[in-house]
Amino acid sequence: MFSSLRQLNTSQRHTVLASYLGWTLDAFDFFLLTFVLTAVERDFHASPTVVDLGLTLTLAGRPLGAFIFGRLADRYGRRPILMLDIVLFSVFELASALAPSLGVLLATRFLFGIAMGGEWGIGASLAMESVPASARGLISGLLQSGYPSGFFLAALANWLLIDHIGWRGLFVVGAIPALLVIYIRRKVPESEVWQEGQHVQRQSLWAAMRGHWKLAFYLMLLMAAFNMFSHGSQDLYHRFEETSLHLPTGSSAAFMLVAMLNLGALVGGLLFGSLSERIGRRRAMMLAALLAIPAVPLWMHGSSLAWLALGAFLIQMMIQGAWGVVPSHLNELAPATVRGTLPGVVYQAGNLLAALTPAAQSWIAMRYGGLTTAMSAWIVVVALLLAFLVWIGPEAKDVSMRGH
C-alpha cells in the first residue's frame, strides 16, 4: 500500500504533509465547538437551539469560503492563499475564545466557516497537482484522513483539558495551526501545474466553466450524498452514546468508542484510497459504501462495549473509506483552470445541502422507533443512494493535471 510514498521526492512529501496537517487542524478547530456546546449554553445563559446556530453558521460560511479562496488560489497560487487561509481560521478561532457575548461568538463562527471552507479545496489541489498520478489514490486517502484525525485530536483535547482551561482555553489552543504557516513557507513549493498555467491567457470563471456546469451540478449532488453519509454517522453519535448506551460524555468508554470511530476512518481512507489505484475510483467508492450496510447492526446494536467498538471501527472504515477517494476523484474531474475553485465549492455546497441531516434524523427518531433506528435506516438508505450516484457518474483516473 505504501510503496507509492517512495515515489515522492522531498518537496512532494512536504507538500502532502502540509496539506494533511492543514485539513487536520482545520477539522480540530471545527470539532472543538461540538464538544463544548453545553458549556457555552451555560456561560451565556442561552438555549441549545441558539447555541447550535454556531454550527449552522459555520456550515453556511464554508461554500462562500471555498469560492472566495478557491478563486484567489486559481489567480495568485495555491501556496500563498493556503497560508493566508490557515492564518485566518486560526485568528477566528482565537477570536471565538475572546467573544464577550453569544452574538459575537456566532459572528466569529461564521467567519471561521468562511476560512474553513477554503482550506480543503486548496490543500487538495496543491497535493494532487504535485504528486505522481500513480500515488494519487493513497495520497487522497491520507489527505481525507485529516478530518477524522482532527476529530480525534479535538476529542482528546476536550477529555484532557476541558476541566483545567475551560471552553475558552480550548479555543486558544485552537489558534496553534497558525504555526503551520512557518512550515509551509520554508518547505512547500508552489504547484508546478499552476505555474505553467500562468503562461495561458486568463479566463473568467464563466468562460472556464463553459461546458462543465452539468458536471458541477452532478458533483454537488454527489457531495451532498457523501456528507449525508458521514454526518449521518457522526453528528448524533454522542447523543446515541448518552441516550441509548447511557454513557456519560466524559467517560473513558465514550472516548474509547470515539477513538475507534476515528481509527477506523484512518484505516479506511488509506485502504480504499490505495485500492482505487487498482480497481478505479468509482468501484472503490461503491464497494466501500455498500460494505457499510452489513456493519450497521454491529455499530448500533452491538451486545457489548467490545462489539460496539468493533462496529464503530467498521462503519467508519467503510464510510471514510469511500471518502478517501474523494480528493483524487474531484481533482481529476475538475478542469485545470478552476481546480482551486471547483472541488472545494462542490464539496462545501454539498455539505450545506446535507446540513439538515441531524435534524432529519431527530425527526425520524421521534416518530419511528428512536435514535438507533433512525441512524441505522439513514446509513443504509444513503449508502445505496451514494453507490447509485457514483455508478452513473464519470471517472478520470490518471488524467493529466495539466489540462483535459
mmCIF file of C-alpha atoms in Angstrom:
data_model
loop_
_atom_site.group_PDB
_atom_site.id
_atom_site.type_symbol
_atom_site.label_atom_id
_atom_site.label_comp_id
_atom_site.label_asym_id
_atom_site.label_seq_id
_atom_site.Cartn_x
_atom_site.Cartn_y
_atom_site.Cartn_z
ATOM 1 C CA MET A 1 0.000 0.000 0.000
ATOM 2 C CA PHE A 2 2.724 2.465 0.979
ATOM 3 C CA SER A 3 5.048 1.798 -1.966
ATOM 4 C CA SER A 4 3.526 4.896 -3.611
ATOM 5 C CA LEU A 5 5.096 7.081 -0.936
ATOM 6 C CA ARG A 6 8.568 6.019 -2.052
ATOM 7 C CA GLN A 7 7.874 7.664 -5.411
ATOM 8 C CA LEU A 8 7.681 11.084 -3.781
ATOM 9 C CA ASN A 9 10.665 13.391 -3.597
ATOM 10 C CA THR A 10 11.354 15.560 -0.545
ATOM 11 C CA SER A 11 9.359 18.563 -1.774
ATOM 12 C CA GLN A 12 6.341 16.387 -2.612
ATOM 13 C CA ARG A 13 6.422 14.816 0.838
ATOM 14 C CA HIS A 14 6.484 18.243 2.467
ATOM 15 C CA THR A 15 3.537 19.296 0.296
ATOM 16 C CA VAL A 16 1.472 16.240 1.217
ATOM 17 C CA LEU A 17 2.288 16.616 4.924
ATOM 18 C CA ALA A 18 1.365 20.302 4.918
ATOM 19 C CA SER A 19 -1.945 19.616 3.132
ATOM 20 C CA TYR A 20 -2.760 16.785 5.547
ATOM 21 C CA LEU A 21 -1.922 18.891 8.606
ATOM 22 C CA GLY A 22 -3.919 21.832 7.276
ATOM 23 C CA TRP A 23 -7.105 19.761 6.999
ATOM 24 C CA THR A 24 -6.408 18.002 10.319
ATOM 25 C CA LEU A 25 -6.009 21.250 12.242
ATOM 26 C CA ASP A 26 -8.943 22.836 10.435
ATOM 27 C CA ALA A 27 -11.173 19.925 11.499
ATOM 28 C CA PHE A 28 -9.695 20.084 15.010
ATOM 29 C CA ASP A 29 -10.799 23.715 15.340
ATOM 30 C CA PHE A 30 -14.265 22.934 13.963
ATOM 31 C CA PHE A 31 -14.975 19.973 16.239
ATOM 32 C CA LEU A 32 -13.902 21.792 19.422
ATOM 33 C CA LEU A 33 -17.225 23.638 19.424
ATOM 34 C CA THR A 34 -19.213 20.401 19.157
ATOM 35 C CA PHE A 35 -17.686 19.210 22.439
ATOM 36 C CA VAL A 36 -18.384 22.408 24.423
ATOM 37 C CA LEU A 37 -21.905 23.341 23.336
ATOM 38 C CA THR A 38 -23.307 22.700 26.812
ATOM 39 C CA ALA A 39 -20.615 24.830 28.476
ATOM 40 C CA VAL A 40 -21.296 27.695 26.054
ATOM 41 C CA GLU A 41 -25.040 27.447 26.784
ATOM 42 C CA ARG A 42 -24.324 27.674 30.494
ATOM 43 C CA ASP A 43 -21.929 30.637 30.285
ATOM 44 C CA PHE A 44 -24.167 32.735 28.043
ATOM 45 C CA HIS A 45 -27.466 31.534 29.593
ATOM 46 C CA ALA A 46 -28.687 30.591 26.138
ATOM 47 C CA SER A 47 -30.888 27.825 24.775
ATOM 48 C CA PRO A 48 -29.393 24.879 22.878
ATOM 49 C CA THR A 49 -31.232 25.983 19.724
ATOM 50 C CA VAL A 50 -29.498 29.362 19.707
ATOM 51 C CA VAL A 51 -26.044 27.982 20.524
ATOM 52 C CA ASP A 52 -26.412 25.320 17.837
ATOM 53 C CA LEU A 53 -26.574 28.195 15.346
ATOM 54 C CA GLY A 54 -22.800 28.321 15.737
ATOM 55 C CA LEU A 55 -22.542 25.031 13.858
ATOM 56 C CA THR A 56 -25.137 26.079 11.274
ATOM 57 C CA LEU A 57 -23.361 29.376 10.581
ATOM 58 C CA THR A 58 -20.043 27.569 10.199
ATOM 59 C CA LEU A 59 -21.580 25.269 7.601
ATOM 60 C CA ALA A 60 -23.189 28.240 5.837
ATOM 61 C CA GLY A 61 -19.843 30.036 5.586
ATOM 62 C CA ARG A 62 -17.949 27.096 4.102
ATOM 63 C CA PRO A 63 -19.266 27.254 0.482
ATOM 64 C CA LEU A 64 -18.620 31.013 0.437
ATOM 65 C CA GLY A 65 -15.051 30.439 1.655
ATOM 66 C CA ALA A 66 -14.463 27.675 -0.880
ATOM 67 C CA PHE A 67 -15.444 30.065 -3.669
ATOM 68 C CA ILE A 68 -13.514 33.111 -2.411
ATOM 69 C CA PHE A 69 -10.277 31.337 -1.524
ATOM 70 C CA GLY A 70 -10.549 28.970 -4.485
ATOM 71 C CA ARG A 71 -10.710 31.842 -6.945
ATOM 72 C CA LEU A 72 -7.808 33.545 -5.157
ATOM 73 C CA ALA A 73 -5.802 30.295 -5.371
ATOM 74 C CA ASP A 74 -6.503 29.992 -9.098
ATOM 75 C CA ARG A 75 -5.401 33.613 -9.549
ATOM 76 C CA TYR A 76 -2.466 34.025 -7.139
ATOM 77 C CA GLY A 77 -1.271 30.466 -6.484
ATOM 78 C CA ARG A 78 -2.100 27.584 -4.157
ATOM 79 C CA ARG A 79 0.708 28.146 -1.657
ATOM 80 C CA PRO A 80 0.225 31.820 -0.602
ATOM 81 C CA ILE A 81 -3.558 31.528 -0.387
ATOM 82 C CA LEU A 82 -3.289 28.328 1.672
ATOM 83 C CA MET A 83 -1.047 30.174 4.133
ATOM 84 C CA LEU A 84 -3.462 33.121 4.276
ATOM 85 C CA ASP A 85 -6.389 30.784 4.838
ATOM 86 C CA ILE A 86 -4.676 28.932 7.723
ATOM 87 C CA VAL A 87 -3.801 32.209 9.445
ATOM 88 C CA LEU A 88 -7.377 33.424 9.127
ATOM 89 C CA PHE A 89 -9.100 30.344 10.514
ATOM 90 C CA SER A 90 -6.621 30.349 13.421
ATOM 91 C CA VAL A 91 -7.324 34.035 14.117
ATOM 92 C CA PHE A 92 -11.089 33.484 14.060
ATOM 93 C CA GLU A 93 -10.691 30.512 16.398
ATOM 94 C CA LEU A 94 -8.786 32.729 18.847
ATOM 95 C CA ALA A 95 -11.446 35.428 18.460
ATOM 96 C CA SER A 96 -14.038 32.823 19.468
ATOM 97 C CA ALA A 97 -12.176 32.343 22.750
ATOM 98 C CA LEU A 98 -12.369 36.082 23.458
ATOM 99 C CA ALA A 99 -16.028 36.572 22.459
ATOM 100 C CA PRO A 100 -17.733 38.794 25.097
ATOM 101 C CA SER A 101 -21.246 37.769 24.032
ATOM 102 C CA LEU A 102 -23.055 34.998 22.238
ATOM 103 C CA GLY A 103 -23.719 37.288 19.275
ATOM 104 C CA VAL A 104 -20.007 37.927 18.818
ATOM 105 C CA LEU A 105 -19.274 34.204 19.171
ATOM 106 C CA LEU A 106 -21.790 33.364 16.442
ATOM 107 C CA ALA A 107 -20.255 36.018 14.174
ATOM 108 C CA THR A 108 -16.754 34.609 14.680
ATOM 109 C CA ARG A 109 -18.005 31.094 13.911
ATOM 110 C CA PHE A 110 -19.441 32.307 10.597
ATOM 111 C CA LEU A 111 -16.097 33.935 9.736
ATOM 112 C CA PHE A 112 -14.323 30.770 10.813
ATOM 113 C CA GLY A 113 -16.609 28.818 8.481
ATOM 114 C CA ILE A 114 -15.569 31.011 5.545
ATOM 115 C CA ALA A 115 -11.893 30.329 6.271
ATOM 116 C CA MET A 116 -12.526 26.626 6.900
ATOM 117 C CA GLY A 117 -14.313 26.342 3.579
ATOM 118 C CA GLY A 118 -11.223 27.457 1.708
ATOM 119 C CA GLU A 119 -8.670 25.059 3.167
ATOM 120 C CA TRP A 120 -9.815 21.686 1.804
ATOM 121 C CA GLY A 121 -10.004 22.630 -1.865
ATOM 122 C CA ILE A 122 -6.684 24.478 -1.924
ATOM 123 C CA GLY A 123 -4.790 21.855 0.052
ATOM 124 C CA ALA A 124 -6.191 19.025 -2.055
ATOM 125 C CA SER A 125 -5.420 20.728 -5.376
ATOM 126 C CA LEU A 126 -1.882 21.613 -4.245
ATOM 127 C CA ALA A 127 -1.206 17.996 -3.242
ATOM 128 C CA MET A 128 -2.887 16.347 -6.241
ATOM 129 C CA GLU A 129 -1.066 18.628 -8.687
ATOM 130 C CA SER A 130 2.264 17.844 -7.008
ATOM 131 C CA VAL A 131 2.336 14.037 -6.748
ATOM 132 C CA PRO A 132 2.684 11.350 -9.471
ATOM 133 C CA ALA A 133 -0.560 10.010 -10.925
ATOM 134 C CA SER A 134 0.128 6.531 -9.531
ATOM 135 C CA ALA A 135 0.321 7.939 -5.987
ATOM 136 C CA ARG A 136 -2.893 9.967 -6.077
ATOM 137 C CA GLY A 137 -5.108 7.231 -4.609
ATOM 138 C CA LEU A 138 -3.065 6.700 -1.449
ATOM 139 C CA ILE A 139 -2.373 10.430 -1.028
ATOM 140 C CA SER A 140 -6.091 11.103 -1.459
ATOM 141 C CA GLY A 141 -6.900 8.717 1.382
ATOM 142 C CA LEU A 142 -4.171 10.253 3.519
ATOM 143 C CA LEU A 143 -5.448 13.787 2.948
ATOM 144 C CA GLN A 144 -9.046 12.880 3.715
ATOM 145 C CA SER A 145 -7.961 11.096 6.895
ATOM 146 C CA GLY A 146 -7.058 14.547 8.194
ATOM 147 C CA TYR A 147 -10.745 15.089 9.021
ATOM 148 C CA PRO A 148 -11.088 12.154 11.456
ATOM 149 C CA SER A 149 -7.599 12.953 12.752
ATOM 150 C CA GLY A 150 -8.834 16.423 13.672
ATOM 151 C CA PHE A 151 -11.979 14.940 15.215
ATOM 152 C CA PHE A 152 -9.852 12.637 17.358
ATOM 153 C CA LEU A 153 -7.499 15.439 18.453
ATOM 154 C CA ALA A 154 -10.487 17.590 19.437
ATOM 155 C CA ALA A 155 -11.943 14.718 21.485
ATOM 156 C CA LEU A 156 -8.564 14.150 23.124
ATOM 157 C CA ALA A 157 -8.087 17.847 23.921
ATOM 158 C CA ASN A 158 -11.588 18.064 25.370
ATOM 159 C CA TRP A 159 -11.054 14.951 27.503
ATOM 160 C CA LEU A 160 -7.681 16.105 28.867
ATOM 161 C CA LEU A 161 -8.058 19.883 29.106
ATOM 162 C CA ILE A 162 -11.683 20.984 29.473
ATOM 163 C CA ASP A 163 -11.686 20.675 33.284
ATOM 164 C CA HIS A 164 -8.478 22.718 33.542
ATOM 165 C CA ILE A 165 -8.783 25.522 30.978
ATOM 166 C CA GLY A 166 -12.490 25.620 30.102
ATOM 167 C CA TRP A 167 -14.036 26.057 26.672
ATOM 168 C CA ARG A 168 -12.328 29.399 26.071
ATOM 169 C CA GLY A 169 -8.950 27.822 26.772
ATOM 170 C CA LEU A 170 -9.677 25.105 24.217
ATOM 171 C CA PHE A 171 -10.284 27.762 21.560
ATOM 172 C CA VAL A 172 -6.969 29.403 22.478
ATOM 173 C CA VAL A 173 -5.311 26.029 21.849
ATOM 174 C CA GLY A 174 -7.162 26.051 18.529
ATOM 175 C CA ALA A 175 -5.048 29.007 17.371
ATOM 176 C CA ILE A 176 -1.943 26.779 17.189
ATOM 177 C CA PRO A 177 -2.496 25.870 13.489
ATOM 178 C CA ALA A 178 -1.170 29.331 12.554
ATOM 179 C CA LEU A 179 2.312 27.944 13.233
ATOM 180 C CA LEU A 180 1.857 25.605 10.251
ATOM 181 C CA VAL A 181 2.359 28.624 8.003
ATOM 182 C CA ILE A 182 6.032 28.760 9.044
ATOM 183 C CA TYR A 183 6.482 25.178 7.842
ATOM 184 C CA ILE A 184 4.715 25.839 4.535
ATOM 185 C CA ARG A 185 6.744 28.986 3.987
ATOM 186 C CA ARG A 186 10.027 27.130 4.494
ATOM 187 C CA LYS A 187 9.358 23.709 2.968
ATOM 188 C CA VAL A 188 6.448 23.690 0.499
ATOM 189 C CA PRO A 189 6.899 24.848 -3.125
ATOM 190 C CA GLU A 190 4.202 26.262 -5.361
ATOM 191 C CA SER A 191 2.352 23.871 -7.664
ATOM 192 C CA GLU A 192 4.222 23.468 -10.958
ATOM 193 C CA VAL A 193 0.898 22.859 -12.708
ATOM 194 C CA TRP A 194 -0.380 26.246 -11.519
ATOM 195 C CA GLN A 195 2.876 27.960 -12.502
ATOM 196 C CA GLU A 196 2.705 26.504 -16.011
ATOM 197 C CA GLY A 197 -0.864 27.704 -16.326
ATOM 198 C CA GLN A 198 0.237 31.316 -15.839
ATOM 199 C CA HIS A 199 1.515 31.330 -19.418
ATOM 200 C CA VAL A 200 -2.029 30.777 -20.696
ATOM 201 C CA GLN A 201 -4.426 33.675 -21.136
ATOM 202 C CA ARG A 202 -6.644 34.020 -18.052
ATOM 203 C CA GLN A 203 -10.326 33.229 -18.339
ATOM 204 C CA SER A 204 -13.253 34.372 -16.270
ATOM 205 C CA LEU A 205 -14.981 31.762 -14.143
ATOM 206 C CA TRP A 206 -17.905 31.611 -16.570
ATOM 207 C CA ALA A 207 -15.614 31.094 -19.543
ATOM 208 C CA ALA A 208 -13.520 28.467 -17.748
ATOM 209 C CA MET A 209 -16.655 26.575 -16.697
ATOM 210 C CA ARG A 210 -18.230 26.586 -20.158
ATOM 211 C CA GLY A 211 -19.306 23.027 -20.889
ATOM 212 C CA HIS A 212 -18.717 21.932 -17.274
ATOM 213 C CA TRP A 213 -21.833 23.185 -15.451
ATOM 214 C CA LYS A 214 -23.583 19.829 -15.753
ATOM 215 C CA LEU A 215 -20.535 18.176 -14.155
ATOM 216 C CA ALA A 216 -20.521 20.764 -11.355
ATOM 217 C CA PHE A 217 -24.205 20.131 -10.578
ATOM 218 C CA TYR A 218 -23.662 16.366 -10.538
ATOM 219 C CA LEU A 219 -20.651 16.682 -8.232
ATOM 220 C CA MET A 220 -22.621 18.907 -5.858
ATOM 221 C CA LEU A 221 -25.330 16.226 -5.566
ATOM 222 C CA LEU A 222 -22.665 13.552 -5.126
ATOM 223 C CA MET A 223 -21.016 15.511 -2.322
ATOM 224 C CA ALA A 224 -24.390 16.088 -0.672
ATOM 225 C CA ALA A 225 -24.801 12.299 -0.512
ATOM 226 C CA PHE A 226 -21.248 11.901 0.783
ATOM 227 C CA ASN A 227 -21.873 14.449 3.531
ATOM 228 C CA MET A 228 -25.192 12.860 4.492
ATOM 229 C CA PHE A 229 -23.230 9.603 4.780
ATOM 230 C CA SER A 230 -20.568 10.984 7.121
ATOM 231 C CA HIS A 231 -22.694 13.438 9.131
ATOM 232 C CA GLY A 232 -25.389 10.810 9.491
ATOM 233 C CA SER A 233 -22.911 8.587 11.300
ATOM 234 C CA GLN A 234 -21.082 11.266 13.323
ATOM 235 C CA ASP A 235 -23.168 14.258 14.368
ATOM 236 C CA LEU A 236 -25.620 12.480 16.685
ATOM 237 C CA TYR A 237 -23.265 9.719 17.797
ATOM 238 C CA HIS A 238 -22.529 11.475 21.094
ATOM 239 C CA ARG A 239 -26.274 11.690 21.758
ATOM 240 C CA PHE A 240 -26.580 7.990 20.894
ATOM 241 C CA GLU A 241 -23.874 7.250 23.474
ATOM 242 C CA GLU A 242 -25.720 9.245 26.128
ATOM 243 C CA THR A 243 -29.335 8.274 25.436
ATOM 244 C CA SER A 244 -29.083 4.741 24.060
ATOM 245 C CA LEU A 245 -25.897 3.457 25.669
ATOM 246 C CA HIS A 246 -26.189 5.625 28.824
ATOM 247 C CA LEU A 247 -22.517 6.577 28.718
ATOM 248 C CA PRO A 248 -21.589 9.943 30.309
ATOM 249 C CA THR A 249 -19.937 12.333 27.849
ATOM 250 C CA GLY A 250 -16.633 12.473 29.707
ATOM 251 C CA SER A 251 -16.370 8.759 30.439
ATOM 252 C CA SER A 252 -13.484 6.606 29.247
ATOM 253 C CA ALA A 253 -15.938 4.263 27.488
ATOM 254 C CA ALA A 254 -17.446 7.112 25.469
ATOM 255 C CA PHE A 255 -13.998 8.376 24.492
ATOM 256 C CA MET A 256 -12.906 4.857 23.531
ATOM 257 C CA LEU A 257 -15.823 4.493 21.104
ATOM 258 C CA VAL A 258 -14.992 7.851 19.507
ATOM 259 C CA ALA A 259 -11.354 6.760 19.254
ATOM 260 C CA MET A 260 -12.418 3.562 17.475
ATOM 261 C CA LEU A 261 -14.573 5.588 15.077
ATOM 262 C CA ASN A 262 -11.582 7.675 14.112
ATOM 263 C CA LEU A 263 -9.149 4.765 13.956
ATOM 264 C CA GLY A 264 -11.499 3.014 11.536
ATOM 265 C CA ALA A 265 -11.727 6.212 9.483
ATOM 266 C CA LEU A 266 -7.938 6.462 9.222
ATOM 267 C CA VAL A 267 -7.580 2.843 8.134
ATOM 268 C CA GLY A 268 -10.460 3.063 5.673
ATOM 269 C CA GLY A 269 -9.251 6.238 3.992
ATOM 270 C CA LEU A 270 -5.790 4.806 3.368
ATOM 271 C CA LEU A 271 -7.061 1.359 2.373
ATOM 272 C CA PHE A 272 -9.705 2.387 -0.148
ATOM 273 C CA GLY A 273 -7.686 5.338 -1.413
ATOM 274 C CA SER A 274 -4.878 2.928 -2.270
ATOM 275 C CA LEU A 275 -7.335 0.333 -3.602
ATOM 276 C CA SER A 276 -8.740 2.902 -6.020
ATOM 277 C CA GLU A 277 -5.416 2.798 -7.873
ATOM 278 C CA ARG A 278 -6.051 -0.872 -8.634
ATOM 279 C CA ILE A 279 -9.799 -1.076 -9.267
ATOM 280 C CA GLY A 280 -10.651 2.525 -10.163
ATOM 281 C CA ARG A 281 -12.147 5.442 -8.240
ATOM 282 C CA ARG A 282 -15.825 4.607 -8.817
ATOM 283 C CA ARG A 283 -15.506 0.925 -7.954
ATOM 284 C CA ALA A 284 -13.610 1.681 -4.749
ATOM 285 C CA MET A 285 -16.212 4.226 -3.611
ATOM 286 C CA MET A 286 -19.148 1.935 -4.430
ATOM 287 C CA LEU A 287 -17.518 -1.026 -2.688
ATOM 288 C CA ALA A 288 -16.872 0.965 0.496
ATOM 289 C CA ALA A 289 -20.405 2.432 0.520
ATOM 290 C CA LEU A 290 -22.103 -0.959 0.114
ATOM 291 C CA LEU A 291 -19.868 -2.640 2.707
ATOM 292 C CA ALA A 292 -21.071 -0.101 5.275
ATOM 293 C CA ILE A 293 -24.529 -1.701 5.218
ATOM 294 C CA PRO A 294 -23.610 -5.052 6.873
ATOM 295 C CA ALA A 295 -21.639 -3.119 9.521
ATOM 296 C CA VAL A 296 -24.738 -1.203 10.689
ATOM 297 C CA PRO A 297 -26.196 -3.858 13.084
ATOM 298 C CA LEU A 298 -22.896 -4.187 14.965
ATOM 299 C CA TRP A 299 -22.416 -0.400 15.041
ATOM 300 C CA MET A 300 -25.842 0.363 16.524
ATOM 301 C CA HIS A 301 -26.913 -2.901 18.167
ATOM 302 C CA GLY A 302 -23.694 -4.486 19.473
ATOM 303 C CA SER A 303 -24.398 -6.587 22.561
ATOM 304 C CA SER A 304 -21.329 -5.373 24.485
ATOM 305 C CA LEU A 305 -18.926 -2.469 24.548
ATOM 306 C CA ALA A 306 -16.357 -4.550 22.653
ATOM 307 C CA TRP A 307 -18.824 -5.344 19.839
ATOM 308 C CA LEU A 308 -19.958 -1.705 19.716
ATOM 309 C CA ALA A 309 -16.323 -0.640 19.412
ATOM 310 C CA LEU A 310 -15.779 -3.079 16.558
ATOM 311 C CA GLY A 311 -18.938 -1.794 14.879
ATOM 312 C CA ALA A 312 -17.758 1.807 15.284
ATOM 313 C CA PHE A 313 -14.421 0.884 13.715
ATOM 314 C CA LEU A 314 -16.006 -0.943 10.767
ATOM 315 C CA ILE A 315 -18.693 1.619 9.964
ATOM 316 C CA GLN A 316 -16.204 4.475 9.777
ATOM 317 C CA MET A 317 -13.689 2.317 7.938
ATOM 318 C CA MET A 318 -16.265 1.982 5.158
ATOM 319 C CA ILE A 319 -17.739 5.494 5.273
ATOM 320 C CA GLN A 320 -14.405 7.262 5.387
ATOM 321 C CA GLY A 321 -13.001 4.632 3.038
ATOM 322 C CA ALA A 322 -15.420 5.916 0.407
ATOM 323 C CA TRP A 323 -14.452 9.464 1.369
ATOM 324 C CA GLY A 324 -10.766 8.633 0.997
ATOM 325 C CA VAL A 325 -11.157 8.515 -2.788
ATOM 326 C CA VAL A 326 -12.871 11.923 -2.976
ATOM 327 C CA PRO A 327 -9.844 14.293 -3.148
ATOM 328 C CA SER A 328 -8.302 12.476 -6.110
ATOM 329 C CA HIS A 329 -11.677 11.894 -7.812
ATOM 330 C CA LEU A 330 -12.780 15.543 -7.671
ATOM 331 C CA ASN A 331 -9.412 16.968 -8.654
ATOM 332 C CA GLU A 332 -9.094 14.579 -11.605
ATOM 333 C CA LEU A 333 -12.535 15.594 -12.855
ATOM 334 C CA ALA A 334 -12.003 19.351 -12.358
ATOM 335 C CA PRO A 335 -10.779 21.478 -15.308
ATOM 336 C CA ALA A 336 -7.230 22.702 -14.642
ATOM 337 C CA THR A 337 -8.197 26.384 -14.830
ATOM 338 C CA VAL A 338 -10.690 26.103 -11.962
ATOM 339 C CA ARG A 339 -9.114 23.285 -9.945
ATOM 340 C CA GLY A 340 -8.546 25.567 -6.969
ATOM 341 C CA THR A 341 -12.224 26.522 -7.002
ATOM 342 C CA LEU A 342 -14.446 23.711 -8.284
ATOM 343 C CA PRO A 343 -13.577 20.786 -5.940
ATOM 344 C CA GLY A 344 -13.854 22.933 -2.828
ATOM 345 C CA VAL A 345 -17.079 24.651 -3.915
ATOM 346 C CA VAL A 346 -18.950 21.452 -4.832
ATOM 347 C CA TYR A 347 -17.690 19.790 -1.626
ATOM 348 C CA GLN A 348 -18.836 22.637 0.617
ATOM 349 C CA ALA A 349 -22.080 23.224 -1.304
ATOM 350 C CA GLY A 350 -22.889 19.533 -0.895
ATOM 351 C CA ASN A 351 -22.048 19.865 2.777
ATOM 352 C CA LEU A 352 -24.524 22.734 3.067
ATOM 353 C CA LEU A 353 -27.246 20.689 1.329
ATOM 354 C CA ALA A 354 -26.625 17.930 3.872
ATOM 355 C CA ALA A 355 -26.704 20.301 6.862
ATOM 356 C CA LEU A 356 -30.230 19.195 7.831
ATOM 357 C CA THR A 357 -29.058 15.611 8.372
ATOM 358 C CA PRO A 358 -29.085 15.749 12.221
ATOM 359 C CA ALA A 359 -32.490 17.448 12.279
ATOM 360 C CA ALA A 360 -33.901 14.883 9.858
ATOM 361 C CA GLN A 361 -32.531 12.011 11.927
ATOM 362 C CA SER A 362 -34.023 13.516 15.094
ATOM 363 C CA TRP A 363 -37.401 13.852 13.372
ATOM 364 C CA ILE A 364 -37.281 10.213 12.255
ATOM 365 C CA ALA A 365 -36.203 9.130 15.735
ATOM 366 C CA MET A 366 -39.190 10.812 17.389
ATOM 367 C CA ARG A 367 -41.669 9.111 15.074
ATOM 368 C CA TYR A 368 -40.225 5.752 14.152
ATOM 369 C CA GLY A 369 -38.543 3.938 16.989
ATOM 370 C CA GLY A 370 -35.793 6.110 18.439
ATOM 371 C CA LEU A 371 -32.336 7.281 17.510
ATOM 372 C CA THR A 372 -30.879 3.811 16.981
ATOM 373 C CA THR A 373 -33.475 3.002 14.321
ATOM 374 C CA ALA A 374 -33.165 6.428 12.701
ATOM 375 C CA MET A 375 -29.372 6.340 12.370
ATOM 376 C CA SER A 376 -29.390 2.736 11.139
ATOM 377 C CA ALA A 377 -32.007 3.356 8.454
ATOM 378 C CA TRP A 378 -30.342 6.592 7.386
ATOM 379 C CA ILE A 379 -26.967 4.980 6.724
ATOM 380 C CA VAL A 380 -28.485 2.082 4.765
ATOM 381 C CA VAL A 381 -30.555 4.355 2.506
ATOM 382 C CA VAL A 382 -27.753 6.879 1.941
ATOM 383 C CA ALA A 383 -25.232 4.101 1.223
ATOM 384 C CA LEU A 384 -27.481 2.832 -1.588
ATOM 385 C CA LEU A 385 -28.079 6.360 -2.893
ATOM 386 C CA LEU A 386 -24.358 7.120 -2.866
ATOM 387 C CA ALA A 387 -23.459 3.909 -4.668
ATOM 388 C CA PHE A 388 -26.043 4.735 -7.354
ATOM 389 C CA LEU A 389 -24.777 8.309 -7.848
ATOM 390 C CA VAL A 390 -21.183 7.105 -8.131
ATOM 391 C CA TRP A 391 -22.232 4.383 -10.600
ATOM 392 C CA ILE A 392 -23.922 6.806 -13.017
ATOM 393 C CA GLY A 393 -21.103 9.357 -12.897
ATOM 394 C CA PRO A 394 -17.815 9.841 -14.768
ATOM 395 C CA GLU A 395 -14.256 8.946 -13.783
ATOM 396 C CA ALA A 396 -10.944 10.463 -14.897
ATOM 397 C CA LYS A 397 -8.380 8.288 -13.103
ATOM 398 C CA ASP A 398 -4.759 9.117 -14.035
ATOM 399 C CA VAL A 399 -5.767 12.118 -16.162
ATOM 400 C CA SER A 400 -3.003 14.684 -16.650
ATOM 401 C CA MET A 401 -3.369 17.507 -14.122
ATOM 402 C CA ARG A 402 -2.036 19.940 -16.705
ATOM 403 C CA GLY A 403 -5.357 20.044 -18.519
ATOM 404 C CA HIS A 404 -8.039 17.856 -20.133
#
